[in-house]
Short mmCIF file of C-alpha atoms in Angstrom, two decimals:
data_model
loop_
_atom_site.label_atom_id
_atom_site.label_comp_id
_atom_site.label_asym_id
_atom_site.label_seq_id
_atom_site.Cartn_x
_atom_site.Cartn_y
_atom_site.Cartn_z
CA MET J 1 -1.77 -21.28 7.81
CA TYR J 2 -2.42 -18.71 10.65
CA PHE J 3 -0.23 -16.27 12.89
CA ASP J 4 -0.82 -16.10 16.43
CA ILE J 5 -0.74 -12.40 17.39
CA SER J 6 -1.56 -12.97 21.19
CA SER J 7 2.35 -13.79 22.18
CA PRO J 8 4.10 -11.24 24.28
CA ARG J 9 5.91 -8.72 21.89
CA ARG J 10 9.49 -6.86 22.18
CA ARG J 11 7.76 -3.70 21.85
CA GLY J 12 4.00 -2.75 21.02
CA PHE J 13 2.69 -1.13 17.63
CA ARG J 14 3.80 2.76 17.25
CA SER J 15 0.97 4.96 18.72
CA ALA J 16 -0.34 7.76 17.09
CA GLY J 17 1.31 10.03 19.75
CA ALA J 18 4.93 8.50 19.20
CA ALA J 19 4.40 8.96 15.08
CA ALA J 20 3.35 12.73 16.15
CA LEU J 21 6.26 13.25 17.97
CA ALA J 22 8.54 12.32 15.14
CA LEU J 23 7.23 14.66 13.00
CA GLY J 24 9.52 16.96 10.60
CA LEU J 25 12.42 14.95 12.55
CA ALA J 26 15.24 12.91 11.01
CA ALA J 27 14.66 9.53 11.93
CA VAL J 28 18.34 8.01 11.79
CA THR J 29 19.62 4.71 12.08
CA GLY J 30 23.14 3.50 11.88
CA CYS J 31 26.26 5.93 11.32
CA SER J 32 25.86 9.15 9.83
CA SER J 33 28.21 10.19 6.58
CA ASP J 34 28.45 13.43 4.83
CA SER J 35 29.91 11.05 1.86
CA GLY J 36 26.80 9.63 0.68
CA ALA J 37 26.74 6.54 -0.90
CA GLY J 38 30.33 6.87 -2.50
CA GLY J 39 31.33 6.51 1.54
CA ASP J 40 30.75 3.58 3.95
CA THR J 41 27.09 5.15 4.66
CA VAL J 42 23.98 5.01 2.21
CA LYS J 43 21.43 7.81 2.90
CA VAL J 44 17.65 6.88 2.36
CA GLY J 45 14.86 9.30 2.64
CA LEU J 46 11.48 7.83 3.65
CA VAL J 47 8.41 9.94 3.30
CA ALA J 48 5.41 8.86 4.58
CA SER J 49 2.00 9.87 6.35
CA LEU J 50 2.79 9.98 9.87
CA SER J 51 -0.22 12.73 10.65
CA GLY J 52 -3.78 12.97 9.06
CA THR J 53 -6.11 10.80 7.21
CA TYR J 54 -3.34 8.15 6.51
CA GLU J 55 -1.56 8.23 9.52
CA PRO J 56 -2.15 4.12 9.90
CA VAL J 57 -0.87 3.86 6.23
CA GLY J 58 2.51 5.74 6.58
CA THR J 59 3.02 4.64 10.23
CA GLU J 60 3.08 1.01 8.61
CA LEU J 61 5.60 1.85 5.69
CA ARG J 62 7.84 3.21 7.95
CA ALA J 63 7.73 0.28 10.14
CA GLY J 64 8.05 -1.94 7.47
CA PHE J 65 11.14 -0.66 5.95
CA GLU J 66 12.82 -0.42 9.99
CA LEU J 67 11.85 -3.90 10.13
CA TYR J 68 14.13 -4.77 7.39
CA LEU J 69 16.80 -3.02 8.63
CA GLU J 70 16.54 -4.33 12.05
CA THR J 71 16.72 -7.90 11.06
CA HIS J 72 19.83 -7.28 8.51
CA GLY J 73 22.08 -5.30 10.94
CA ASN J 74 21.10 -2.12 9.77
CA LYS J 75 22.72 -2.43 6.35
CA LEU J 76 21.64 -2.30 2.88
CA GLY J 77 24.32 -4.13 0.34
CA GLY J 78 26.84 -4.17 3.39
CA ARG J 79 26.78 -0.56 4.06
CA GLU J 80 25.47 1.09 6.76
CA VAL J 81 22.27 3.20 6.41
CA GLU J 82 21.04 6.45 7.66
CA LEU J 83 17.49 6.40 7.65
CA ILE J 84 15.63 10.13 7.21
CA VAL J 85 11.84 10.13 7.98
CA ALA J 86 9.81 12.91 6.94
CA ASP J 87 6.00 13.55 6.91
CA GLU J 88 4.15 13.60 4.22
CA GLY J 89 0.76 14.44 5.69
CA ASP J 90 -2.46 14.44 3.47
CA GLY J 91 -0.82 15.15 0.41
CA PRO J 92 1.18 17.45 -2.11
CA PRO J 93 1.02 20.73 -0.01
CA THR J 94 3.06 18.88 2.85
CA ALA J 95 4.71 16.00 0.54
CA VAL J 96 6.42 18.23 -1.45
CA PRO J 97 8.43 20.20 1.11
CA ALA J 98 9.47 17.23 2.98
CA ALA J 99 10.78 15.87 -0.15
CA THR J 100 12.62 18.81 -0.91
CA LYS J 101 14.22 18.77 2.46
CA LEU J 102 15.55 15.42 2.06
CA VAL J 103 16.69 15.69 -1.50
CA LYS J 104 18.16 19.12 -1.38
CA LYS J 105 19.55 19.70 2.20
CA ASP J 106 19.57 16.14 3.37
CA LYS J 107 21.20 14.77 0.11
CA VAL J 108 19.66 11.33 0.05
CA ASP J 109 20.67 8.98 -2.21
CA VAL J 110 17.45 7.22 -2.56
CA LEU J 111 13.96 8.17 -1.93
CA THR J 112 11.11 5.62 -0.85
CA GLY J 113 7.68 5.30 0.72
CA LEU J 114 4.71 8.11 -0.38
CA VAL J 115 1.42 7.21 0.53
CA SER J 116 -0.77 9.57 -1.82
CA GLY J 117 -0.89 9.01 -5.65
CA ALA J 118 -0.90 12.70 -5.82
CA SER J 119 2.01 13.11 -3.77
CA VAL J 120 3.82 10.84 -6.22
CA ASN J 121 2.91 13.11 -9.09
CA ALA J 122 3.87 15.80 -7.11
CA VAL J 123 7.39 14.83 -5.98
CA LEU J 124 8.57 13.27 -9.47
CA PRO J 125 9.84 16.28 -10.87
CA LEU J 126 12.36 16.60 -7.82
CA VAL J 127 13.22 12.97 -8.20
CA ASN J 128 14.09 13.60 -12.32
CA GLN J 129 15.70 16.99 -11.47
CA ALA J 130 18.22 15.30 -8.84
CA ARG J 131 18.46 12.22 -10.38
CA ILE J 132 18.05 9.74 -8.00
CA PRO J 133 16.12 6.59 -7.63
CA PHE J 134 12.41 7.01 -6.07
CA LEU J 135 11.20 3.22 -4.95
CA GLY J 136 7.56 3.84 -3.84
CA SER J 137 5.83 1.34 -1.74
CA ASN J 138 2.12 2.24 -2.15
CA GLY J 139 0.01 2.77 -5.14
CA ARG J 140 0.96 4.40 -7.83
CA PRO J 141 -1.06 6.37 -10.71
CA PRO J 142 0.63 6.04 -14.37
CA VAL J 143 3.86 7.85 -14.78
CA LYS J 144 5.37 8.89 -18.54
CA ASN J 145 8.88 9.17 -17.39
CA LEU J 146 10.24 5.90 -15.49
CA GLU J 147 13.74 6.50 -15.90
CA TYR J 148 14.43 6.95 -11.79
CA VAL J 149 10.60 5.62 -10.70
CA TRP J 150 9.96 2.15 -9.40
CA THR J 151 7.13 0.81 -7.05
CA THR J 152 7.64 -2.08 -4.69
CA SER J 153 4.02 -1.90 -4.45
CA PHE J 154 1.30 -1.82 -7.40
CA LEU J 155 -0.39 0.48 -9.75
CA SER J 156 -3.49 2.17 -8.62
CA ASP J 157 -5.49 0.65 -10.83
CA GLU J 158 -4.73 -3.10 -10.69
CA PRO J 159 -6.68 -4.34 -7.41
CA GLY J 160 -9.99 -3.00 -8.94
CA LYS J 161 -9.09 -4.77 -12.50
CA ALA J 162 -8.10 -8.09 -10.56
CA ILE J 163 -11.62 -8.48 -8.49
CA ALA J 164 -13.91 -7.10 -11.25
CA PRO J 165 -14.53 -10.60 -13.01
CA TYR J 166 -14.72 -12.21 -9.65
CA VAL J 167 -17.24 -9.90 -8.63
CA LYS J 168 -19.28 -9.90 -12.17
CA GLU J 169 -19.24 -14.04 -11.60
CA LYS J 170 -20.57 -13.64 -7.93
CA VAL J 171 -23.18 -11.29 -7.81
CA ASP J 172 -26.36 -11.56 -9.78
CA GLY J 173 -27.04 -7.92 -10.55
CA PRO J 174 -25.65 -4.89 -10.85
CA VAL J 175 -22.96 -3.31 -8.41
CA TYR J 176 -22.71 0.21 -6.77
CA ALA J 177 -18.86 1.64 -7.15
CA ILE J 178 -18.26 4.38 -4.62
CA GLY J 179 -14.89 6.06 -3.48
CA PRO J 180 -13.14 9.42 -2.44
CA ASP J 181 -12.88 12.15 -5.03
CA TYR J 182 -8.76 12.32 -5.23
CA GLN J 183 -6.29 10.91 -7.29
CA GLY J 184 -5.88 7.42 -5.71
CA GLY J 185 -9.68 7.16 -5.52
CA TYR J 186 -9.89 7.79 -9.28
CA ASP J 187 -7.29 5.17 -10.14
CA GLU J 188 -8.72 2.44 -7.69
CA LEU J 189 -12.46 2.62 -8.91
CA ARG J 190 -11.33 3.38 -12.56
CA GLY J 191 -9.35 0.11 -12.58
CA PHE J 192 -12.76 -1.77 -11.23
CA THR J 193 -15.55 0.16 -13.32
CA ASP J 194 -13.38 -0.27 -16.67
CA GLU J 195 -12.72 -4.04 -16.18
CA PHE J 196 -16.36 -4.65 -14.57
CA LYS J 197 -17.70 -3.06 -17.86
CA ARG J 198 -15.44 -4.85 -19.97
CA VAL J 199 -16.86 -8.41 -18.70
CA LYS J 200 -20.45 -7.34 -19.02
CA GLY J 201 -21.27 -5.98 -15.59
CA ARG J 202 -23.59 -3.08 -14.77
CA LEU J 203 -23.13 -0.73 -12.00
CA ALA J 204 -26.04 0.45 -10.27
CA ASN J 205 -25.15 3.96 -9.76
CA PRO J 206 -27.98 5.79 -11.56
CA ASP J 207 -26.00 7.74 -14.22
CA GLY J 208 -23.53 4.57 -14.48
CA LYS J 209 -20.55 6.40 -13.12
CA THR J 210 -18.72 6.45 -9.72
CA THR J 211 -20.11 7.94 -6.91
CA TRP J 212 -17.35 10.34 -5.36
CA THR J 213 -17.45 11.50 -1.60
CA PRO J 214 -15.49 14.70 -0.56
CA PHE J 215 -12.02 14.04 0.58
CA PRO J 216 -11.02 14.12 3.44
CA LYS J 217 -14.04 16.28 4.72
CA THR J 218 -16.20 12.90 4.47
CA THR J 219 -16.81 11.47 7.67
CA ASN J 220 -20.61 10.68 7.40
CA PHE J 221 -21.53 8.21 4.81
CA MET J 222 -24.90 7.49 5.80
CA PRO J 223 -26.61 9.84 3.38
CA TYR J 224 -24.79 7.63 0.67
CA PHE J 225 -25.72 4.61 2.00
CA ALA J 226 -29.37 5.67 1.62
CA GLU J 227 -28.78 6.78 -1.95
CA ILE J 228 -27.51 3.12 -2.34
CA ALA J 229 -30.49 1.60 -1.05
CA ARG J 230 -32.76 3.45 -3.52
CA THR J 231 -31.18 1.77 -6.22
CA ASP J 232 -31.33 -2.13 -7.73
CA ALA J 233 -27.87 -2.56 -6.37
CA LYS J 234 -27.17 -6.33 -5.63
CA ALA J 235 -23.57 -5.49 -4.20
CA VAL J 236 -21.19 -2.69 -3.89
CA TYR J 237 -17.38 -1.83 -4.46
CA CYS J 238 -15.37 0.71 -2.98
CA PHE J 239 -11.75 1.71 -2.17
CA TYR J 240 -11.20 3.32 1.44
CA ALA J 241 -8.12 3.71 3.82
CA GLY J 242 -6.90 5.21 7.05
CA LYS J 243 -9.69 6.69 9.00
CA ALA J 244 -12.13 6.86 6.06
CA ALA J 245 -11.90 2.90 6.15
CA ILE J 246 -12.89 2.83 9.79
CA ASP J 247 -15.98 5.33 9.22
CA PHE J 248 -17.20 3.50 6.08
CA ALA J 249 -17.01 0.17 7.34
CA LYS J 250 -18.89 0.82 10.91
CA GLN J 251 -21.58 2.97 9.11
CA TYR J 252 -21.79 0.13 6.35
CA ALA J 253 -22.82 -2.44 9.23
CA GLN J 254 -25.64 -0.25 10.72
CA SER J 255 -27.03 0.93 7.23
CA ASP J 256 -29.88 0.02 5.20
CA ILE J 257 -27.77 -1.95 2.64
CA ALA J 258 -25.55 -3.76 5.55
CA ASP J 259 -27.09 -6.93 3.94
CA LEU J 260 -25.31 -6.04 0.25
CA PRO J 261 -22.11 -8.05 -0.18
CA LEU J 262 -19.17 -5.39 0.35
CA TYR J 263 -15.99 -5.56 -1.75
CA THR J 264 -13.43 -3.46 -1.26
CA ALA J 265 -9.87 -2.46 -1.66
CA PHE J 266 -7.80 -1.49 1.30
CA VAL J 267 -11.07 -1.00 3.67
CA THR J 268 -9.95 -3.58 5.89
CA GLU J 269 -6.27 -3.61 5.80
CA GLY J 270 -4.02 -3.03 8.59
CA SER J 271 -4.43 -1.57 12.28
CA VAL J 272 -7.98 0.13 10.78
CA LEU J 273 -9.46 -3.78 11.33
CA GLN J 274 -9.19 -3.66 15.00
CA ALA J 275 -10.92 -0.32 14.93
CA GLN J 276 -13.40 -1.67 12.55
CA GLY J 277 -14.55 -4.64 15.18
CA PRO J 278 -17.40 -6.70 14.40
CA ALA J 279 -18.11 -4.32 11.63
CA ALA J 280 -15.83 -5.76 9.62
CA LYS J 281 -16.97 -9.20 9.55
CA GLY J 282 -17.62 -10.68 6.20
CA ILE J 283 -15.76 -8.02 4.18
CA TYR J 284 -14.34 -9.04 1.05
CA SER J 285 -11.03 -7.17 -0.13
CA VAL J 286 -8.56 -7.62 -3.13
CA LEU J 287 -4.66 -7.18 -2.28
CA ASN J 288 -1.34 -8.44 -3.45
CA TYR J 289 -0.60 -9.57 0.07
CA ALA J 290 -2.20 -11.92 2.57
CA ALA J 291 -0.92 -12.53 6.32
CA ASP J 292 -1.52 -16.34 6.18
CA LEU J 293 0.59 -16.65 2.84
CA ASP J 294 2.28 -19.98 3.32
CA ASN J 295 5.89 -19.47 2.17
CA GLU J 296 9.19 -19.44 3.74
CA ALA J 297 9.70 -15.82 3.01
CA ASN J 298 6.07 -14.56 4.51
CA ARG J 299 7.19 -16.98 7.42
CA THR J 300 10.21 -14.94 8.37
CA PHE J 301 8.51 -11.70 7.78
CA ALA J 302 5.20 -12.42 9.79
CA ALA J 303 6.99 -13.92 12.55
CA ASP J 304 9.31 -10.80 12.81
CA TRP J 305 6.47 -8.60 12.57
CA THR J 306 4.32 -10.17 15.12
CA ALA J 307 7.21 -10.33 17.42
CA GLU J 308 7.16 -6.30 17.61
CA HIS J 309 3.69 -5.50 16.72
CA ASP J 310 0.09 -5.84 17.75
CA THR J 311 -1.51 -6.42 14.53
CA GLN J 312 -0.87 -8.97 11.57
CA PRO J 313 1.62 -7.88 8.74
CA THR J 314 -0.10 -5.80 5.96
CA THR J 315 0.44 -4.56 2.44
CA TYR J 316 1.59 -1.37 3.40
CA ALA J 317 4.77 -3.04 5.80
CA MET J 318 5.31 -5.70 3.27
CA ALA J 319 5.66 -3.53 0.15
CA SER J 320 8.12 -0.88 2.43
CA TYR J 321 9.85 -4.07 3.85
CA ASP J 322 10.47 -5.26 0.02
CA ALA J 323 11.64 -1.45 -0.82
CA ALA J 324 14.46 -2.35 1.42
CA SER J 325 15.42 -5.83 0.16
CA VAL J 326 15.24 -4.34 -3.70
CA LEU J 327 17.71 -1.93 -2.12
CA ASP J 328 19.45 -4.35 -0.31
CA LYS J 329 20.39 -6.34 -3.51
CA ALA J 330 20.90 -3.28 -5.79
CA ILE J 331 23.57 -1.79 -3.63
CA ALA J 332 25.50 -4.62 -3.47
CA ASP J 333 25.31 -5.30 -7.02
CA ALA J 334 26.33 -2.01 -7.77
CA ALA J 335 29.18 -2.34 -5.10
CA LYS J 336 30.22 -5.21 -7.31
CA ASP J 337 30.47 -2.99 -10.40
CA GLY J 338 32.48 0.00 -8.70
CA ASP J 339 30.85 3.02 -7.09
CA VAL J 340 27.74 3.17 -5.49
CA THR J 341 26.08 6.07 -6.73
CA PRO J 342 22.26 6.96 -6.98
CA GLN J 343 22.73 6.33 -10.71
CA THR J 344 24.50 2.98 -10.31
CA ILE J 345 21.81 1.96 -7.54
CA ASN J 346 19.18 2.79 -10.01
CA LYS J 347 20.72 0.92 -12.89
CA ALA J 348 21.11 -2.30 -10.41
CA ILE J 349 17.31 -1.98 -9.49
CA ALA J 350 16.91 -2.71 -13.21
CA GLY J 351 18.83 -5.60 -13.49
CA LEU J 352 17.77 -7.49 -10.55
CA GLY J 353 15.03 -10.12 -11.84
CA GLN J 354 12.78 -12.27 -9.80
CA ILE J 355 12.60 -10.58 -5.96
CA ASP J 356 11.83 -13.29 -3.15
CA SER J 357 8.62 -11.91 -1.31
CA PRO J 358 6.47 -12.60 1.70
CA ARG J 359 3.61 -11.93 -1.22
CA GLY J 360 5.17 -14.26 -3.52
CA ALA J 361 8.15 -14.00 -6.23
CA TRP J 362 7.72 -11.15 -8.23
CA GLU J 363 9.62 -8.97 -10.68
CA PHE J 364 9.57 -5.23 -11.94
CA GLY J 365 7.88 -5.13 -15.33
CA ASP J 366 10.03 -3.27 -18.19
CA LYS J 367 6.77 -1.08 -19.12
CA ALA J 368 5.49 0.12 -15.54
CA HIS J 369 8.45 -0.28 -13.60
CA SER J 370 5.86 -2.05 -11.15
CA PRO J 371 5.72 -5.78 -9.86
CA VAL J 372 4.23 -8.41 -12.20
CA GLN J 373 2.35 -10.31 -9.34
CA THR J 374 -0.40 -12.44 -7.86
CA TRP J 375 -3.55 -10.51 -6.27
CA TYR J 376 -5.47 -12.57 -3.84
CA LEU J 377 -9.09 -12.23 -2.65
CA ARG J 378 -9.29 -12.40 1.06
CA GLN J 379 -12.41 -12.00 3.68
CA VAL J 380 -12.72 -10.85 7.13
CA ARG J 381 -13.26 -13.94 9.44
CA PRO J 382 -12.36 -15.38 12.94
CA ASP J 383 -8.96 -16.49 13.50
CA GLY J 384 -8.91 -17.87 16.93
CA ALA J 385 -10.25 -14.94 19.21
CA GLN J 386 -9.69 -12.23 16.16
CA LEU J 387 -10.88 -11.18 13.25
CA ALA J 388 -8.45 -11.09 10.29
CA ASN J 389 -7.87 -10.92 6.60
CA VAL J 390 -7.98 -14.36 5.41
CA MET J 391 -6.71 -15.57 2.18
CA VAL J 392 -9.87 -17.08 -0.10
CA GLN J 393 -8.69 -17.55 -3.39
CA ASP J 394 -5.99 -16.53 -6.30
CA LEU J 395 -7.47 -13.67 -8.47
CA ALA J 396 -5.30 -12.99 -11.30
CA THR J 397 -1.51 -11.90 -12.39
CA LEU J 398 -1.13 -8.36 -13.27
CA GLY J 399 1.80 -6.10 -13.92
CA SER J 400 4.10 -5.10 -17.08
#
């Protein structure tokens, strides 16, 4: 099942200029209230990268959450919502002050978003001190104290772990692993390399270890591709997102290794695919969502999304949409039992059970507070006049 994304929209995809205009401002929907969750309004703070390398990701996190509010009367659990948005930038130096303002000055009842795993680690002490639930909507590193920590997306090592056995089966020879040198890159590549070695795969990297590219400085990947060409690699596995993904894909298609199969996490996800153009054709990716999944929840989500945006829905938008869905149910459950406070919302999240989602049904695992969910193999193929990430097959069910 494919979605026609050429039909007229109520409004276009938010431009980088519009995102920049919103930096540091409180984007408020609905009625504001000083009473917080204890009154008629719930305050939700959303921190996402609205500038910098991961602006395309952060913009979609925001848009996914807003879409749920727009299609549910701007209410969660029957209560009006005051959504306050702050810019995460490229990581902790900007994420921490943004989150601090939301928690200490704006006194939000719930925190959501965060693109970078490093941002998550840096912000969690604030969350634990304030005793408010953090509902992350992008990849998250392992966390020791999970009392107020949840994610609607995934643990950062899971994409690589899910695709490694498939790559071992399909590739007749060693695979070269490459990624950015920051927390998210370390987690994503570790998931692949550990699982690949477990299933008796061999890395083509000369020292048997992942090659790291400086983040966010690396814009020229050609020297790295020249190094790969000198090895016996039969395929490449990588993780990149945002602008780095655009540079990587375009240059890969022009390099000496363009004929090597490219397996990725996130490289072709979101608005970057349009920017990559024909260079992205044929690239494989592993994700917990594909826009052409055939289930009722996804048909609704995809139709609502494509009515407003010039791209297919993405895992970023979907996970943030699901964060709003989780809060919708949790706030309603908390209200049934008495006062709606950050603590009662957090307790209600723990008792939700199965979530009906565009990705397919999932539930929070007890050990990691992350989704137990299916992972999918996608490939960039023509879908009408445009290229799209088309679902190829299920890969694995992961989560705990």
